[in-house]
XYZ file of C-alpha atoms in Angstrom:
693
model
C 118.463 105.592 -190.203
C 120.129 102.216 -190.509
C 118.523 98.808 -190.269
C 119.253 96.278 -187.562
C 121.994 93.762 -188.207
C 120.576 90.472 -189.483
C 122.801 88.659 -186.954
C 121.773 90.891 -184.056
C 125.449 91.653 -183.376
C 126.611 95.177 -182.654
C 129.972 96.800 -183.202
C 131.965 99.093 -180.904
C 129.709 102.080 -181.545
C 126.928 100.588 -179.404
C 128.525 101.999 -176.249
C 128.879 105.536 -177.630
C 126.767 108.498 -176.517
C 126.442 110.057 -179.991
C 123.073 109.282 -181.622
C 124.826 109.392 -185.003
C 127.382 106.779 -183.993
C 124.704 104.597 -182.437
C 122.810 104.687 -185.748
C 125.708 102.608 -187.108
C 126.062 100.228 -184.161
C 124.173 97.426 -185.943
C 126.056 97.754 -189.246
C 127.985 94.642 -190.299
C 130.960 97.025 -190.578
C 133.330 96.650 -187.631
C 133.173 100.337 -186.763
C 135.240 101.894 -183.987
C 134.987 105.358 -182.414
C 138.037 107.583 -182.801
C 140.353 106.958 -179.879
C 143.572 105.302 -178.706
C 142.231 101.748 -179.046
C 141.216 102.076 -182.698
C 144.356 103.983 -183.651
C 146.582 101.410 -181.935
C 144.670 98.581 -183.648
C 145.362 100.116 -187.064
C 149.054 100.512 -186.247
C 149.386 96.968 -184.891
C 147.589 95.356 -187.842
C 149.305 97.720 -190.303
C 145.961 98.405 -191.965
C 145.016 101.822 -193.322
C 142.229 103.657 -191.538
C 138.928 104.278 -193.277
C 137.636 107.397 -191.529
C 133.973 108.243 -192.134
C 132.694 111.572 -190.766
C 129.041 112.614 -190.717
C 126.194 113.710 -188.468
C 122.746 112.461 -187.598
C 120.672 114.854 -189.726
C 122.788 114.347 -192.865
C 120.639 112.948 -195.699
C 123.497 111.611 -197.853
C 125.090 110.046 -194.783
C 121.917 107.981 -194.426
C 121.971 107.109 -198.122
C 125.562 105.870 -198.046
C 124.882 103.957 -194.835
C 121.932 102.156 -196.405
C 123.652 101.455 -199.725
C 127.092 100.458 -198.451
C 127.488 100.148 -194.681
C 124.443 97.894 -194.315
C 125.519 95.729 -197.239
C 127.232 92.527 -195.976
C 129.530 92.202 -199.007
C 130.736 95.809 -198.766
C 131.129 95.530 -195.001
C 133.201 92.349 -195.370
C 135.539 94.149 -197.759
C 135.858 97.109 -195.387
C 136.585 94.828 -192.452
C 139.172 92.834 -194.394
C 141.124 95.790 -195.772
C 140.760 98.605 -193.206
C 140.297 99.614 -189.615
C 137.026 101.519 -189.840
C 136.471 104.595 -187.669
C 133.241 106.621 -187.422
C 133.264 110.243 -186.220
C 130.324 112.506 -185.386
C 131.503 115.856 -186.708
C 129.370 117.664 -184.122
C 131.191 115.903 -181.269
C 134.645 116.155 -182.846
C 134.763 119.331 -184.940
C 138.547 119.335 -184.448
C 138.933 116.115 -186.449
C 136.372 117.234 -188.999
C 138.074 120.609 -189.597
C 141.457 119.021 -190.177
C 140.302 116.372 -192.609
C 137.819 118.622 -194.427
C 140.703 121.002 -195.103
C 142.906 118.110 -196.192
C 140.185 116.893 -198.561
C 139.889 120.337 -200.123
C 143.654 120.520 -200.646
C 143.866 116.991 -202.047
C 140.945 117.382 -204.441
C 140.931 121.136 -205.085
C 137.220 120.990 -204.385
C 134.858 121.585 -201.484
C 134.172 118.906 -198.934
C 130.993 117.990 -197.134
C 129.350 115.039 -195.444
C 129.688 112.154 -195.447
C 133.450 112.692 -195.606
C 135.363 109.543 -196.520
C 139.097 109.625 -195.740
C 141.807 106.990 -195.965
C 144.664 107.484 -193.490
C 148.065 105.935 -192.922
C 147.847 103.824 -189.732
C 150.930 105.256 -188.049
C 150.867 108.965 -188.930
C 147.086 109.381 -189.492
C 147.913 111.433 -192.580
C 145.372 111.099 -195.391
C 146.353 109.720 -198.789
C 142.960 109.494 -200.532
C 139.601 111.117 -199.882
C 136.077 111.641 -201.129
C 132.619 112.385 -199.827
C 129.621 110.249 -200.804
C 130.429 107.208 -202.942
C 127.629 105.193 -204.589
C 127.802 101.396 -204.294
C 128.313 101.049 -208.053
C 129.762 103.484 -210.564
C 127.233 106.249 -211.317
C 126.798 110.024 -211.223
C 130.317 110.203 -212.674
C 131.689 108.703 -209.442
C 133.430 105.361 -208.942
C 131.668 102.615 -206.996
C 132.584 102.353 -203.334
C 133.717 98.712 -203.461
C 136.046 99.475 -206.357
C 137.447 102.425 -204.387
C 138.107 100.198 -201.382
C 140.059 97.671 -203.424
C 142.127 100.250 -205.314
C 142.978 102.241 -202.191
C 144.058 99.107 -200.311
C 146.196 97.990 -203.251
C 147.770 101.434 -203.496
C 148.615 101.324 -199.803
C 150.259 97.901 -200.135
C 152.320 98.716 -203.217
C 153.185 102.416 -202.856
C 154.107 102.883 -199.190
C 157.134 105.066 -199.901
C 155.151 107.373 -202.147
C 152.447 107.666 -199.489
C 154.933 108.761 -196.844
C 156.365 111.459 -199.117
C 152.859 112.601 -200.061
C 151.844 112.766 -196.393
C 154.858 114.916 -195.553
C 154.049 117.328 -198.377
C 150.364 117.464 -197.442
C 151.101 118.331 -193.812
C 153.494 121.044 -195.026
C 150.749 122.495 -197.225
C 148.229 122.373 -194.392
C 150.720 124.179 -192.177
C 151.219 126.865 -194.811
C 147.466 127.468 -194.842
C 147.653 128.560 -191.208
C 147.659 132.378 -191.125
C 151.141 133.829 -190.535
C 151.981 136.411 -187.901
C 151.416 140.022 -188.937
C 154.851 141.620 -188.856
C 153.936 144.737 -190.837
C 153.194 146.933 -187.838
C 150.634 148.773 -189.964
C 147.509 150.188 -188.358
C 144.358 148.141 -188.767
C 142.292 149.385 -191.683
C 138.555 149.655 -192.111
C 138.892 149.024 -195.851
C 137.636 145.408 -195.583
C 134.312 146.761 -194.268
C 133.830 148.731 -197.491
C 135.027 145.870 -199.690
C 132.677 143.387 -198.020
C 129.770 145.796 -198.370
C 130.485 146.235 -202.112
C 130.954 142.506 -202.678
C 127.659 141.657 -201.023
C 125.907 144.143 -203.286
C 127.482 142.561 -206.387
C 126.348 139.093 -205.329
C 122.897 140.165 -204.128
C 119.822 138.626 -205.774
C 117.635 141.702 -206.117
C 114.512 139.685 -206.884
C 114.539 136.913 -204.314
C 117.123 138.086 -201.810
C 120.167 136.197 -200.671
C 123.584 136.126 -202.253
C 124.890 134.131 -205.188
C 123.187 131.287 -207.003
C 121.460 128.194 -205.683
C 121.877 126.525 -203.306
C 121.254 129.485 -201.035
C 122.292 129.626 -197.402
C 121.051 132.166 -194.832
C 124.496 133.630 -193.869
C 123.204 135.335 -190.679
C 126.500 137.112 -189.949
C 126.391 138.924 -193.290
C 122.769 139.957 -192.731
C 123.650 141.342 -189.315
C 126.648 143.120 -190.871
C 124.355 144.808 -193.417
C 121.906 145.939 -190.727
C 124.831 147.413 -188.811
C 126.161 149.122 -191.963
C 122.813 150.823 -192.463
C 122.519 151.861 -188.830
C 126.049 153.296 -188.755
C 125.150 155.607 -191.646
C 121.546 156.334 -190.690
C 122.241 159.818 -189.312
C 124.490 160.827 -192.206
C 123.563 162.780 -195.326
C 123.686 159.542 -197.322
C 122.294 156.676 -195.241
C 123.072 153.255 -196.675
C 119.504 152.330 -197.554
C 120.705 149.683 -199.996
C 122.306 147.743 -197.129
C 118.987 147.870 -195.273
C 117.159 146.747 -198.412
C 119.488 143.789 -199.009
C 119.109 142.591 -195.431
C 115.352 143.072 -195.158
C 114.490 141.645 -198.592
C 116.516 138.534 -197.789
C 114.916 138.186 -194.369
C 111.462 138.670 -195.916
C 111.949 136.145 -198.723
C 113.367 133.552 -196.323
C 110.455 134.052 -193.926
C 107.906 133.764 -196.739
C 109.607 130.787 -198.365
C 109.807 127.101 -197.762
C 113.097 127.518 -195.926
C 110.883 128.648 -193.048
C 108.461 126.176 -191.483
C 105.191 127.965 -192.215
C 103.305 125.932 -189.625
C 105.671 125.315 -186.750
C 108.284 128.055 -187.031
C 112.026 127.636 -187.347
C 114.283 127.410 -190.387
C 115.677 124.517 -192.387
C 119.351 124.320 -193.326
C 119.392 125.859 -196.828
C 117.384 126.235 -200.029
C 118.146 124.099 -203.072
C 116.743 126.830 -205.365
C 117.122 130.603 -205.650
C 113.497 131.183 -204.526
C 113.918 129.866 -200.948
C 111.109 127.435 -201.873
C 112.445 123.924 -201.346
C 114.892 123.434 -198.497
C 117.209 120.696 -197.433
C 114.855 119.764 -194.637
C 117.046 119.245 -191.590
C 116.542 121.891 -188.899
C 119.719 122.757 -187.022
C 119.967 124.478 -183.657
C 122.853 126.686 -184.799
C 120.962 128.104 -187.808
C 117.925 128.925 -185.726
C 119.930 130.396 -182.853
C 121.649 132.820 -185.229
C 118.550 133.674 -187.263
C 116.534 134.241 -184.088
C 118.976 136.983 -183.104
C 119.026 138.574 -186.567
C 115.229 138.618 -186.926
C 114.941 140.096 -183.425
C 117.302 142.905 -184.427
C 115.478 143.450 -187.711
C 112.148 143.632 -185.862
C 113.473 146.444 -183.658
C 115.224 148.196 -186.536
C 112.236 148.256 -188.891
C 109.101 147.677 -186.834
C 108.099 145.101 -189.485
C 105.367 142.778 -188.080
C 106.610 139.840 -190.171
C 110.017 139.982 -188.494
C 108.431 140.192 -185.080
C 106.180 137.202 -185.824
C 109.073 135.092 -187.144
C 111.149 135.970 -184.071
C 108.334 134.826 -181.785
C 107.548 131.658 -183.738
C 111.185 130.617 -184.026
C 111.709 131.128 -180.296
C 108.559 129.145 -179.578
C 109.741 126.330 -181.877
C 113.074 126.146 -180.069
C 111.364 125.912 -176.702
C 108.758 123.437 -177.922
C 110.754 121.034 -180.119
C 114.453 121.304 -179.209
C 114.490 122.049 -175.493
C 115.439 119.306 -173.055
C 113.535 118.899 -169.780
C 116.611 120.201 -167.945
C 116.814 123.355 -170.078
C 119.610 122.613 -172.546
C 118.877 122.570 -176.263
C 119.182 119.559 -178.534
C 121.133 119.705 -181.793
C 118.975 118.818 -184.789
C 115.830 117.482 -186.344
C 116.595 115.114 -189.218
C 115.748 115.853 -192.852
C 114.158 112.418 -193.252
C 111.197 110.641 -191.738
C 109.851 107.234 -192.751
C 112.860 106.949 -195.053
C 112.026 110.015 -197.169
C 113.399 113.531 -197.030
C 110.775 116.141 -196.198
C 107.885 113.699 -195.720
C 107.018 115.190 -192.331
C 106.444 118.651 -193.836
C 104.607 118.126 -197.166
C 100.887 118.002 -197.943
C 98.355 117.331 -200.664
C 95.368 119.611 -201.327
C 92.980 116.752 -200.562
C 94.634 116.195 -197.178
C 94.242 119.856 -196.307
C 90.625 120.054 -197.543
C 89.689 117.243 -195.169
C 91.077 119.189 -192.210
C 89.723 122.662 -192.970
C 86.333 124.119 -193.720
C 85.855 125.947 -197.021
C 86.227 129.382 -195.428
C 89.667 128.406 -194.108
C 90.815 126.398 -197.108
C 90.301 129.056 -199.774
C 92.587 131.725 -198.298
C 95.061 129.126 -197.052
C 95.386 127.481 -200.487
C 95.947 130.820 -202.180
C 98.437 131.902 -199.553
C 100.617 128.776 -199.646
C 100.277 127.542 -203.223
C 97.916 124.592 -202.893
C 96.062 126.004 -205.923
C 99.272 125.663 -207.973
C 101.251 122.701 -209.271
C 103.023 120.441 -206.807
C 106.494 121.726 -205.959
C 108.152 118.753 -204.202
C 108.097 115.225 -205.579
C 104.390 115.322 -206.440
C 103.388 116.963 -203.172
C 103.149 120.494 -201.802
C 105.679 122.109 -199.493
C 104.191 125.293 -198.073
C 105.598 128.526 -199.491
C 104.007 131.983 -199.424
C 102.748 132.903 -202.908
C 100.177 135.649 -202.356
C 99.885 138.508 -199.915
C 97.060 138.807 -197.414
C 95.959 141.998 -199.196
C 95.677 140.297 -202.602
C 93.783 137.350 -201.162
C 91.402 139.706 -199.371
C 90.700 141.465 -202.665
C 90.122 138.196 -204.521
C 87.770 136.821 -201.874
C 86.115 140.175 -201.156
C 86.992 139.996 -197.470
C 88.803 142.341 -195.128
C 92.437 141.601 -194.433
C 91.902 140.890 -190.733
C 89.395 138.143 -191.555
C 91.736 136.557 -194.090
C 94.649 136.642 -191.639
C 92.535 135.085 -188.886
C 91.329 132.246 -191.116
C 94.863 131.499 -192.297
C 96.178 131.460 -188.726
C 93.358 129.112 -187.697
C 94.232 126.835 -190.616
C 97.942 126.885 -189.721
C 97.148 125.880 -186.153
C 94.891 123.033 -187.300
C 97.486 121.642 -189.708
C 100.244 121.918 -187.116
C 98.106 119.944 -184.691
C 97.593 117.188 -187.266
C 101.229 117.222 -188.361
C 102.362 116.560 -184.804
C 100.671 113.121 -185.023
C 102.830 112.081 -187.987
C 106.020 110.042 -187.682
C 108.568 112.658 -186.604
C 112.045 113.130 -188.020
C 114.662 111.799 -185.649
C 115.959 114.290 -183.109
C 119.643 114.295 -182.210
C 119.596 114.856 -178.466
C 123.220 115.840 -178.074
C 123.517 119.124 -176.208
C 126.482 121.042 -177.617
C 127.989 123.803 -175.521
C 128.836 126.101 -178.433
C 125.417 125.845 -180.092
C 123.722 126.370 -176.728
C 125.847 129.483 -176.234
C 124.507 130.850 -179.517
C 120.977 129.910 -178.482
C 121.320 131.710 -175.152
C 122.378 134.819 -177.057
C 119.536 134.504 -179.578
C 116.922 134.039 -176.858
C 118.288 137.019 -174.957
C 118.023 139.234 -178.042
C 114.512 137.955 -178.746
C 113.512 138.613 -175.134
C 114.520 142.267 -175.504
C 112.867 142.704 -178.893
C 109.582 141.061 -177.906
C 109.621 142.114 -174.226
C 109.096 138.465 -173.293
C 110.595 137.542 -169.958
C 109.963 133.836 -170.559
C 112.669 133.823 -173.239
C 115.201 135.310 -170.830
C 114.095 132.680 -168.303
C 114.791 129.945 -170.873
C 118.202 131.425 -171.634
C 119.059 131.526 -167.931
C 117.946 127.923 -167.460
C 120.234 126.853 -170.335
C 123.098 128.719 -168.633
C 122.437 126.877 -165.390
C 122.326 123.553 -167.224
C 125.703 124.156 -168.865
C 127.193 125.347 -165.592
C 126.041 122.223 -163.775
C 126.735 119.652 -166.484
C 129.503 120.995 -168.755
C 131.773 122.992 -166.382
C 134.230 120.859 -164.457
C 137.359 121.911 -162.579
C 137.420 125.310 -164.257
C 137.161 123.964 -167.810
C 134.305 123.371 -170.231
C 133.178 120.107 -171.783
C 131.825 120.247 -175.316
C 128.998 117.687 -175.392
C 126.294 116.375 -173.063
C 124.282 113.292 -174.018
C 122.190 110.896 -171.955
C 123.444 112.227 -168.654
C 127.130 112.168 -169.628
C 129.331 115.154 -170.530
C 132.372 114.472 -172.714
C 135.207 115.916 -174.783
C 137.397 118.861 -173.807
C 135.786 122.009 -175.166
C 136.940 123.860 -178.262
C 137.460 127.571 -178.876
C 133.903 127.889 -180.181
C 132.499 126.550 -176.913
C 134.261 129.176 -174.808
C 133.715 132.079 -177.202
C 130.062 131.394 -178.051
C 129.045 130.714 -174.475
C 130.795 133.904 -173.347
C 128.917 135.798 -176.076
C 125.601 134.310 -174.976
C 126.323 135.291 -171.376
C 127.029 138.905 -172.375
C 123.746 139.023 -174.305
C 121.941 137.648 -171.248
C 123.591 140.192 -168.942
C 122.387 142.894 -171.320
C 118.847 141.515 -171.118
C 118.728 140.926 -167.381
C 121.409 141.775 -164.827
C 123.056 138.607 -163.563
C 126.313 138.956 -161.626
C 127.019 135.227 -161.848
C 126.628 135.240 -165.634
C 129.070 138.141 -165.980
C 131.555 136.473 -163.632
C 131.355 133.240 -165.632
C 131.904 135.114 -168.899
C 135.090 136.559 -167.395
C 136.226 133.084 -166.299
C 135.601 131.684 -169.784
C 137.545 134.476 -171.445
C 140.469 134.009 -169.062
C 140.611 130.254 -169.825
C 140.447 131.061 -173.535
C 143.373 133.473 -173.223
C 145.438 131.011 -171.183
C 144.901 127.827 -173.186
C 143.951 128.789 -176.757
C 146.039 131.866 -177.587
C 148.573 131.687 -180.412
C 151.375 133.461 -178.581
C 153.437 133.956 -181.751
C 150.887 135.029 -184.359
C 147.941 136.251 -182.274
C 144.404 134.965 -182.329
C 143.250 131.604 -181.063
C 143.722 127.975 -182.008
C 140.609 125.830 -182.296
C 141.932 123.407 -179.670
C 143.519 124.006 -176.279
C 147.216 123.630 -175.547
C 146.532 120.410 -173.622
C 144.208 118.889 -176.255
C 144.806 115.534 -177.949
C 147.662 115.763 -180.445
C 146.415 115.566 -184.055
C 148.219 116.089 -187.369
C 147.459 119.814 -187.174
C 146.349 122.339 -184.567
C 143.795 124.241 -186.629
C 143.234 127.963 -186.487
C 140.447 129.386 -188.613
C 138.994 132.834 -189.157
C 136.235 132.478 -191.739
C 132.580 131.916 -190.939
C 130.996 128.718 -192.187
C 127.658 127.351 -191.011
C 128.554 128.792 -187.615
C 130.371 132.027 -186.782
C 134.159 131.834 -186.629
C 135.337 131.232 -183.081
C 138.068 133.836 -183.548
C 135.476 136.377 -184.673
C 133.168 135.698 -181.731
C 136.149 135.787 -179.354
C 137.266 139.158 -180.728
C 133.760 140.609 -180.323
C 133.561 139.324 -176.740
C 136.999 140.708 -175.921
C 136.193 144.166 -177.298
C 132.890 144.423 -175.439
C 134.088 142.938 -172.182
C 137.247 145.036 -172.376
C 135.375 148.308 -172.643
C 132.670 147.287 -170.179
C 135.248 146.433 -167.505
C 138.006 148.847 -168.536
C 140.257 145.804 -169.017
C 142.939 146.697 -171.566
C 144.404 143.194 -171.819
C 141.130 142.031 -173.362
C 141.223 144.846 -175.905
C 144.866 144.048 -176.671
C 143.961 140.380 -177.260
C 141.150 141.463 -179.609
C 143.611 143.607 -181.543
C 146.090 140.726 -181.800
C 143.306 138.502 -183.146
C 142.286 141.085 -185.745
C 145.894 141.598 -186.807
C 146.387 137.859 -187.183
C 143.224 137.634 -189.299
C 143.689 140.818 -191.290
C 145.308 139.251 -194.367
C 142.534 136.645 -194.583
C 139.858 139.305 -194.134
C 141.373 141.445 -196.883
C 141.445 138.514 -199.332
C 137.841 137.459 -198.757
C 136.093 140.008 -196.530
C 132.496 138.835 -196.965
C 133.523 135.354 -195.767
C 134.514 136.862 -192.423
C 131.336 138.650 -191.352
C 131.845 137.976 -187.640
C 135.395 139.318 -187.706
C 134.240 142.338 -189.701
C 131.829 143.241 -186.910
C 134.651 142.794 -184.386
C 136.909 145.003 -186.528
C 134.225 147.692 -186.698
C 133.815 147.698 -182.913
C 137.551 147.716 -182.324
C 138.069 150.720 -184.606
C 135.005 152.539 -183.257
C 134.429 151.342 -179.684
C 130.853 150.435 -178.777
C 128.786 152.666 -176.515
C 128.577 151.197 -173.025
C 125.409 152.299 -171.256
C 125.445 151.535 -167.541
C 122.163 152.078 -165.676
C 122.047 152.175 -161.865
C 119.065 152.457 -159.542
C 116.074 150.530 -158.247
C 115.145 147.469 -160.296
C 111.646 148.641 -161.297
C 112.971 151.965 -162.587
C 115.813 150.248 -164.435
C 113.328 147.934 -166.183
C 111.440 150.960 -167.511
C 114.587 152.750 -168.664
C 115.996 149.680 -170.349
C 112.685 148.909 -172.038
C 112.586 152.387 -173.558
C 116.210 152.285 -174.664
C 115.764 148.819 -176.186
C 113.221 150.328 -178.589
C 116.076 152.242 -180.229
C 117.935 149.939 -182.614
C 121.640 150.408 -182.082
C 123.801 147.296 -182.435
C 126.833 149.395 -181.543
C 125.619 149.787 -177.962
C 125.656 147.528 -174.901
C 123.370 148.120 -171.929
C 123.811 146.787 -168.420
C 121.220 147.712 -165.823
C 122.806 147.141 -162.412
C 120.520 147.389 -159.375
C 121.698 149.761 -156.688
C 121.966 146.923 -154.168
C 124.169 144.711 -156.401
C 127.200 143.302 -154.580
C 130.747 142.329 -155.591
C 130.774 144.395 -158.760
C 133.837 144.711 -160.993
C 135.627 147.998 -160.277
C 134.533 149.654 -163.529
C 130.861 149.049 -162.701
C 131.142 149.731 -158.972
C 132.564 153.182 -159.741
C 129.314 154.146 -161.468
C 127.308 154.936 -158.367
C 123.586 154.863 -157.879
C 122.400 158.368 -156.924
C 119.076 157.574 -155.312
C 116.868 157.474 -158.401
C 117.734 155.835 -161.699
C 120.830 157.204 -163.376
C 122.704 156.421 -166.590
C 126.385 156.575 -167.500
C 127.103 156.737 -171.233
C 130.643 155.533 -171.969
C 132.370 155.794 -175.327
C 135.731 154.104 -175.366
C 137.355 154.789 -172.002
C 135.467 158.057 -171.466
C 132.150 158.221 -169.601
C 129.591 161.013 -169.448
C 128.448 162.717 -166.263
C 125.427 160.958 -164.766
C 122.231 161.315 -166.838
C 119.356 161.590 -164.400
C 116.212 161.611 -166.556
C 114.966 159.109 -169.088
C 114.068 161.842 -171.563
C 117.588 163.270 -171.459
C 119.040 159.789 -171.973
C 116.835 159.046 -174.992
C 117.737 162.414 -176.550
C 121.429 161.768 -176.055
C 121.211 158.285 -177.554
C 119.108 159.438 -180.507
C 121.716 162.070 -181.248
C 124.502 159.500 -181.320
């Protein structure tokens, strides 16, 4: 967080809705939000733009703010030489995507936050970039004030060179956009095999995860591995290694410090290969995705740990990130009281004071308080010993040990809640809420908890009331105000969440809204020449590039989610134009998938379902009977299946569903591709048919 201005003055960010931008409102820097006024000011004054992009939970954003943006001398230099623009990357992912890509091209290195870009005032093309800069030269990086002076001098003396460089850069960025597929070749499943092999090569067989530290969860790849195992489970050679890679990773993450061992929920990533010490911010999008993956793993394996983590993560979302109106906030910061992780760490003496000896002994063994400190002289909880080993050491039964540890966890959580909390960014983002709706729906099915479906439905109603206007979505809701035309991810991820909710609990309005969202996506985001979808709509603000991306990053690729929605909705409704649009998306992405398949996990799952259409299971009958049938079917892990249980008295059904008649008692229609079975009239017969699939 930033300190108040010594003069008490505030800059133009004070009127913004973004908590991140408001954090900088008292800086002595004359910050402006991105918009026509700031861009026109830069053009009129002929000053280059200093564009700084970050987000509220970003630790190094806070560091740079404290070191440089709060410093009067640095701020004076910035104000003299530049028009300074602050962007919240969560509000404006379109701007962030463009300039992150430009930074990577310019520096041949990855980007990140804070992102520091210098733009020409007329064209908004970048000519120099970096991420975090220290105030003075250190860490092998130049000091920020020296950078400011050199960049301004370069702009004054090398204008012609800058214009030529900008032209070339925009050409390069355009060439990075995937070309149209003119081969006419059939889509191939080869990338599925290549991705599976690559994940095995990069797998850490001891601690789970993929590659070296830092380690990220990569939920799409974990879901892909679970699906790979399930697809082969009935064969002579089931892919048990895929199951092992997914479940070991899920286990190690759940046992590690990446997972909040007291309150539930996951931090952003681990700085080490052991999943021990995380970067401590907790993001809605990570937890929404991981909630869904753990729910699937719980059903697939019956593992109690996965079931517990699913329940605790759902409870954390509802307890700590849910707004009173039912939407979900964005993040909890990494820092509190000016220090990263302070909210989460302990000392043994602290814990001894809170617990009796019978609780402390198993708890200390379980979470490493009997070992050396693991985080800046303090202890961040990480599972070191199993319940069984502790029971043996203490000569107790396992149930007693587990009970004492759970009692200790509850006591420490109660005390921790009285500490100074990390800041919470209370933006409600449509796309991240769409993912959360889907995760809660999956968890509701896995745990048979109706309250989670209720929470998902309430979030849907919130978005419908606050972020749906004149047949179009808005991307952000903060402090009673909804803003910014929505992006591809908003439409695709909300549509996905609605389909997951419809699968959990029949809701005609949710299905109808999903159809509306998909139709808007097709009308306003489609690349008519090359297939697939642009990140921004055809009537969006004009920027230096209209981005179109296929790879997953911290969130699933919008094109991948869109393709999955189109395949499922197409087969559910018998709507071939949706399936055709999914195929066009996969064709447009195919070259990118082939080059780097395991970076496109979401599209891989869409490709799999396009090549082998999912099973559509339509149940009709009285609601109480349908609940029983669906509950039994949900116990069978099959990610390649979609269930909709439509009550016999449902009105205004799409033609494809209306044609599947209720026959008095409960009945099931099993559809594969465009072919449906005769009605299945007993639950036993249905389970046998599905088990045989």
